[in-house]
mmCIF file of C-alpha atoms and ligand atoms in Angstrom:
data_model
loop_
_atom_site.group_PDB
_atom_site.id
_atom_site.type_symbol
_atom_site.label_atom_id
_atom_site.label_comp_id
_atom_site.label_asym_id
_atom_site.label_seq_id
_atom_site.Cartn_x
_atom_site.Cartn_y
_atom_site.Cartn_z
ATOM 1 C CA UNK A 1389 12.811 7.249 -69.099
ATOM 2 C CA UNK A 1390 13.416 4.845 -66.268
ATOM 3 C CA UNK A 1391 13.693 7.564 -63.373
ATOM 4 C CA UNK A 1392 10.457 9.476 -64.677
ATOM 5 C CA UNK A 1393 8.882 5.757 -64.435
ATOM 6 C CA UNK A 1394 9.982 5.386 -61.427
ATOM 7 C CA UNK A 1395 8.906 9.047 -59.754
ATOM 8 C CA UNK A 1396 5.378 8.439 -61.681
ATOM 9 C CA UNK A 1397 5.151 4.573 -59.494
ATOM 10 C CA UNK A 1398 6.075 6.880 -56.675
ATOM 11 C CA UNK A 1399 3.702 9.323 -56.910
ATOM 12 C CA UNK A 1400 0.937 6.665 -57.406
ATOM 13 C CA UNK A 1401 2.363 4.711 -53.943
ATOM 14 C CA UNK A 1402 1.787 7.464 -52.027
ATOM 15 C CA UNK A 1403 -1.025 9.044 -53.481
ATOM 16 C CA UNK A 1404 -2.903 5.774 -52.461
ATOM 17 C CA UNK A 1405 -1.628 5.960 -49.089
ATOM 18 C CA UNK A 1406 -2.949 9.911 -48.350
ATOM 19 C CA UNK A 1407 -6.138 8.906 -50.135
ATOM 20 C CA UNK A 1408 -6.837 6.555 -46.856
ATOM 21 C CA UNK A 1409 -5.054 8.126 -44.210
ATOM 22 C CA UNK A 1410 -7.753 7.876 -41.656
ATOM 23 C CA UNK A 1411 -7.385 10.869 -39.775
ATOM 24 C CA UNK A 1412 -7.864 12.565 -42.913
ATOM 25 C CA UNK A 1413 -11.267 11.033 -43.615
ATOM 26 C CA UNK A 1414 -11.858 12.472 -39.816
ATOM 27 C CA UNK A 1415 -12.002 8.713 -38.935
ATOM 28 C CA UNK A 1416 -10.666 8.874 -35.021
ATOM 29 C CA UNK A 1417 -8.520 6.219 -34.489
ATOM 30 C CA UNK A 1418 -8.283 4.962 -30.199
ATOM 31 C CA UNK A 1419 -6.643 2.553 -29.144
ATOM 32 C CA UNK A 1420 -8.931 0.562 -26.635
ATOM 33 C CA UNK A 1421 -7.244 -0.520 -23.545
ATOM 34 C CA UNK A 1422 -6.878 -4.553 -22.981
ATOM 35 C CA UNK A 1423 -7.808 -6.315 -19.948
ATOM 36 C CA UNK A 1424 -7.881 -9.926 -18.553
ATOM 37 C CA UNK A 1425 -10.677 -10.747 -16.240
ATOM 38 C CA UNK A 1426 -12.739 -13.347 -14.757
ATOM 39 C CA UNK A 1427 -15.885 -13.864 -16.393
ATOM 40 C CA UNK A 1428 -19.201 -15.436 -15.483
ATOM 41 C CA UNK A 1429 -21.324 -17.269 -18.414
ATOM 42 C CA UNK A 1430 -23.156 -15.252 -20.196
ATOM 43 C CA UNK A 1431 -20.796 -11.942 -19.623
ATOM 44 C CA UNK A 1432 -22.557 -10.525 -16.444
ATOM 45 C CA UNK A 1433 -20.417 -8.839 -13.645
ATOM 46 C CA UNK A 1434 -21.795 -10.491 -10.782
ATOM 47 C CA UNK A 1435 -18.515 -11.278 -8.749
ATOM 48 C CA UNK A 1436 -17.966 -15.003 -8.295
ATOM 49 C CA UNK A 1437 -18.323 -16.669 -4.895
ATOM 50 C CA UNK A 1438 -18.928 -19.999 -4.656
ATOM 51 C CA UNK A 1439 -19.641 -22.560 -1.893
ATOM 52 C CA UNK A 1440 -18.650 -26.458 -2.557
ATOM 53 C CA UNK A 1441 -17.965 -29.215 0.213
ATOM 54 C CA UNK A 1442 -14.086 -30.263 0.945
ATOM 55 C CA UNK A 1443 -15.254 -33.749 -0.408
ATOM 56 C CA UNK A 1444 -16.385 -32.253 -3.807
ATOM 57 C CA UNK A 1445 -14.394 -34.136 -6.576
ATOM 58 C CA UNK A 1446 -15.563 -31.587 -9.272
ATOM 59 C CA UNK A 1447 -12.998 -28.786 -10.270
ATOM 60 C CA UNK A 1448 -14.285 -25.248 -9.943
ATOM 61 C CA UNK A 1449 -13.770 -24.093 -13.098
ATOM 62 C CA UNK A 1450 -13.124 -20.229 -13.145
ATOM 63 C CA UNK A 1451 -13.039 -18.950 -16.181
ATOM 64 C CA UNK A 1452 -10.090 -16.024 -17.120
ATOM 65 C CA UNK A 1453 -10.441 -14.330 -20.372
ATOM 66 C CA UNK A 1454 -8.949 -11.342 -22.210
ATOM 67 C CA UNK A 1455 -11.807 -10.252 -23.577
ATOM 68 C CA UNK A 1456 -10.047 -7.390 -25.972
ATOM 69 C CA UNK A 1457 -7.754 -9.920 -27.406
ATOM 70 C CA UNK A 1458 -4.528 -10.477 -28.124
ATOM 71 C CA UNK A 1459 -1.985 -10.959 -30.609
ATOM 72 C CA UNK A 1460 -0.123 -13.511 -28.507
ATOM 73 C CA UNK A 1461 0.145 -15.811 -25.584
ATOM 74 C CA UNK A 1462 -1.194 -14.145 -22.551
ATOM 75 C CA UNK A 1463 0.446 -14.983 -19.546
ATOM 76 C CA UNK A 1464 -1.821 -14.303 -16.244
ATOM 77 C CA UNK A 1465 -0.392 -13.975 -12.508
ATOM 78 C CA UNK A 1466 -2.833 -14.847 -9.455
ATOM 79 C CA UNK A 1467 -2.583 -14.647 -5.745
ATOM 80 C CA UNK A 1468 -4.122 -16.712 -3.328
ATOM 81 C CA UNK A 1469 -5.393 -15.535 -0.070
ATOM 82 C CA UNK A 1470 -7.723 -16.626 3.054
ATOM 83 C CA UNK A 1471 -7.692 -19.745 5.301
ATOM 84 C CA UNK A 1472 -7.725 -22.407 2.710
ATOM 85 C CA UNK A 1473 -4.148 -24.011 2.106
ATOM 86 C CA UNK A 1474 -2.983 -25.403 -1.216
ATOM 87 C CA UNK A 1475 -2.308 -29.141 -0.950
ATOM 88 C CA UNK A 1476 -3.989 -29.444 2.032
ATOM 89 C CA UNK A 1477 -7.716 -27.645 1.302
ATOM 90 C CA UNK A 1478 -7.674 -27.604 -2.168
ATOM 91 C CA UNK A 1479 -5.427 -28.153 -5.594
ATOM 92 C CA UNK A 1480 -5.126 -26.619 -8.681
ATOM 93 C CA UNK A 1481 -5.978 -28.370 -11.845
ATOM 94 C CA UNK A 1482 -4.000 -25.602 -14.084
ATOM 95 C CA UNK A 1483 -3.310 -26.202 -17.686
ATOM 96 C CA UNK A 1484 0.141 -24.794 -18.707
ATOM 97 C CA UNK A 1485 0.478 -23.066 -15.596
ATOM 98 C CA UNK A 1486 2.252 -23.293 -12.620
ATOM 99 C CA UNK A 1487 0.743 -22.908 -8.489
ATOM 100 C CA UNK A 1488 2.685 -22.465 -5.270
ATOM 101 C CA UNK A 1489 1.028 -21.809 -1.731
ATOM 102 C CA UNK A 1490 1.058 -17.540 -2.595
ATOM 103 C CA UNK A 1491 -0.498 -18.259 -6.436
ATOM 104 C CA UNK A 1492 0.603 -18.935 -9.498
ATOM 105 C CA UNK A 1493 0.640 -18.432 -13.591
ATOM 106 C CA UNK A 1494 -1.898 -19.685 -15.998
ATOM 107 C CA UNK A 1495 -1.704 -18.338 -19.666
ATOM 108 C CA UNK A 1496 -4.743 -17.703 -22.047
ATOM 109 C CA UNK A 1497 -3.884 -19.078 -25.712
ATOM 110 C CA UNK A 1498 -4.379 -16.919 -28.082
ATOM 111 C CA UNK A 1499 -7.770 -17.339 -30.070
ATOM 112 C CA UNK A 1500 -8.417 -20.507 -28.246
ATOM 113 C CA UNK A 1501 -10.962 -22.049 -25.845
ATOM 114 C CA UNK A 1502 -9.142 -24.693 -23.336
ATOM 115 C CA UNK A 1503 -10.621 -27.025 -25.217
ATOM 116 C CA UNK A 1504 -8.420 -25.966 -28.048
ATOM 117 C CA UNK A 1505 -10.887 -24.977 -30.689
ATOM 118 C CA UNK A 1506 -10.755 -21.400 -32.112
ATOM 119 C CA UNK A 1507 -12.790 -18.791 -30.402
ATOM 120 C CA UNK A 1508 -12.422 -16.686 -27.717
ATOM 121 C CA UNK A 1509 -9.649 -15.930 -25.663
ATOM 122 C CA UNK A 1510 -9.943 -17.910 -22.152
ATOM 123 C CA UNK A 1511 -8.640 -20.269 -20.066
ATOM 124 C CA UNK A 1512 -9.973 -22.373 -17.182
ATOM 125 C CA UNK A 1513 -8.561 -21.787 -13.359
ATOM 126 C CA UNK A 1514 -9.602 -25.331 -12.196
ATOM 127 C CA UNK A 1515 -9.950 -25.157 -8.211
ATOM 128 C CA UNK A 1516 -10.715 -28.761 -6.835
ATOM 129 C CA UNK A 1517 -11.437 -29.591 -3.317
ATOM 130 C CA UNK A 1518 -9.180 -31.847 -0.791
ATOM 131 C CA UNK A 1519 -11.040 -34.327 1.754
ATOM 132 C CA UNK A 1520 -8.766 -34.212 4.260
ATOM 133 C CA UNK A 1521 -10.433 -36.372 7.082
ATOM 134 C CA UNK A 1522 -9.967 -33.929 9.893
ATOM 135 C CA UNK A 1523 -12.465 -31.565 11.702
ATOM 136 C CA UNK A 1524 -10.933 -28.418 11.142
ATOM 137 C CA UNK A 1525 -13.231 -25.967 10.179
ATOM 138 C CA UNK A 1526 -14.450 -23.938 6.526
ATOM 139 C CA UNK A 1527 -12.272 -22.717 4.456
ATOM 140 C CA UNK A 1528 -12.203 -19.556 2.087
ATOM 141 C CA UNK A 1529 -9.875 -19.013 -0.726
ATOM 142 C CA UNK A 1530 -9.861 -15.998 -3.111
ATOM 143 C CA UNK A 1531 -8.393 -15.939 -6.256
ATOM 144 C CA UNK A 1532 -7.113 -11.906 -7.080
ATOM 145 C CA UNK A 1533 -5.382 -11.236 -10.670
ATOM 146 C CA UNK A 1534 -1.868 -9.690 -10.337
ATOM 147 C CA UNK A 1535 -0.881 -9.106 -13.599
ATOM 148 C CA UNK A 1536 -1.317 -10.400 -16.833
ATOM 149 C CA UNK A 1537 1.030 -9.714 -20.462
ATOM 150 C CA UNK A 1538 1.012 -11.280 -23.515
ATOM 151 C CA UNK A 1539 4.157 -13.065 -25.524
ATOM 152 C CA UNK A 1540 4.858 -9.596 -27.310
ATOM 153 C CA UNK A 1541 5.337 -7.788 -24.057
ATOM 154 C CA UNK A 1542 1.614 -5.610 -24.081
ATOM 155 C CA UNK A 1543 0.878 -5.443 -20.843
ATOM 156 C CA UNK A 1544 -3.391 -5.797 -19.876
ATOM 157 C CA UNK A 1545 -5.200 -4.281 -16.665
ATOM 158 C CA UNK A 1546 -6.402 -7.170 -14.462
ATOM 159 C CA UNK A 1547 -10.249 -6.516 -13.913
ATOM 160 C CA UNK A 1548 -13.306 -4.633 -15.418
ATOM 161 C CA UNK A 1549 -13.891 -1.552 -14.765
ATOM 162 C CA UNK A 1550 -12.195 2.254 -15.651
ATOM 163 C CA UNK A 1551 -9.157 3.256 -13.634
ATOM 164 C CA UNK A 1552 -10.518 5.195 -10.489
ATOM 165 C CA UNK A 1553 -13.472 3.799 -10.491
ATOM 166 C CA UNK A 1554 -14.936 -0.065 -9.416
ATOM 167 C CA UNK A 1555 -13.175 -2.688 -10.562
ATOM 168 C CA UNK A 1556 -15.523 -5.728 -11.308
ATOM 169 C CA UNK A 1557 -14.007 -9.394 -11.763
ATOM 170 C CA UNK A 1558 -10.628 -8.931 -10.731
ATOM 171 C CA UNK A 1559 -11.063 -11.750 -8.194
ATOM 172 C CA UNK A 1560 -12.912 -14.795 -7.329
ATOM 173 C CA UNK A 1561 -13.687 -16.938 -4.102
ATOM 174 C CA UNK A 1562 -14.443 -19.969 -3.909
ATOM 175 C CA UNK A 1563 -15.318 -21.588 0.110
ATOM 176 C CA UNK A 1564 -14.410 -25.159 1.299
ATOM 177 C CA UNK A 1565 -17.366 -26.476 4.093
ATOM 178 C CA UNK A 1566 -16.158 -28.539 6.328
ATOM 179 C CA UNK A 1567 -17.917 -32.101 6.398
ATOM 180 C CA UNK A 1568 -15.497 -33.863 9.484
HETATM 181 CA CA1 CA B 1880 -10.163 -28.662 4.794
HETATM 182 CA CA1 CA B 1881 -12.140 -31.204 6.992
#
């Protein structure tokens, strides 16, 4: 009595599991491909360029989001490149990241804002401005993603944009003026 209990629980188990089997309801399932990006407020793709004054105490806040999600911890890698030196043109005001004069890390926490409340996924590249006194000349600075994978090992494309074709967001400048 036991067994035939036992093959009739069965039966039910995996009855309910071919019942909704997607595929059989011709439901295609794809997976969508992540990415991590800069973003601009209000989601356009505009690339970001901005213009402040070496003497500009405000952080340029560049916003880095994986706007697919994630399951985990994202962990993003950035290069620097142009005239502008870190430590000596600007700094970087980087939560839970880390900066050297070639780039750095910066991770997105998952389902949080940097302000720590619970919405989307993004974190804040903060890019501040040093007044260094001497007359030597504008600066530029761009910002280009490297890499970016979450704390379960997925690994995201850096940028907007199909492989092959244009790539939107996958970098951001931002240009020091002079003022010596
Ligand atoms: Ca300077
Ligand atoms: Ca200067």
């Amino acid at each position: 009595m036991k067994k035939i209990l036992i093959v009739w629980c069965a039966a039910i188990v995996f009855t309910a599991c071919t019942d909704f089997d997607l595929e059989d309801q011709t439901i295609k399932v794809i997976q969508l491909p992540g990415y991590v990006a800069f973003a601009n407020t209000g989601g356009t793709i505009a690339a970001i360029n901005r213009t402040v004054a070496e003497t500009s105490t405000t952080a340029q806040n560049l916003r880095i989001e994986v706007a697919t999600g994630s399951l985990s911890d994202v962990t993003v890698t950035y290069s620097f490149s142009g005239t502008a030196v870190l430590g000596t043109d600007f700094t970087v005001t980087t939560p839970g990241g880390t900066a050297t004069a070639t780039g750095g890390t910066i991770v997105i926490r998952r389902n949080q804002t940097p302000a720590g409340t619970t919405d989307f996924d993004f974190v804040n590249l903060g890019i501040r401005a040093v007044a260094d006194g001497v007359d030597d000349g504008d600066k530029s600075l761009t910002i280009t993603l490297v890499s970016a994978t979450n704390a379960d090992g997925k690994m995201f494309a850096v940028g907007r944009g199909a492989p092959g074709s244009t790539i939107y967001l996958r970098s951001a400048s931002v240009n020091f003026t002079d003022v010596d």
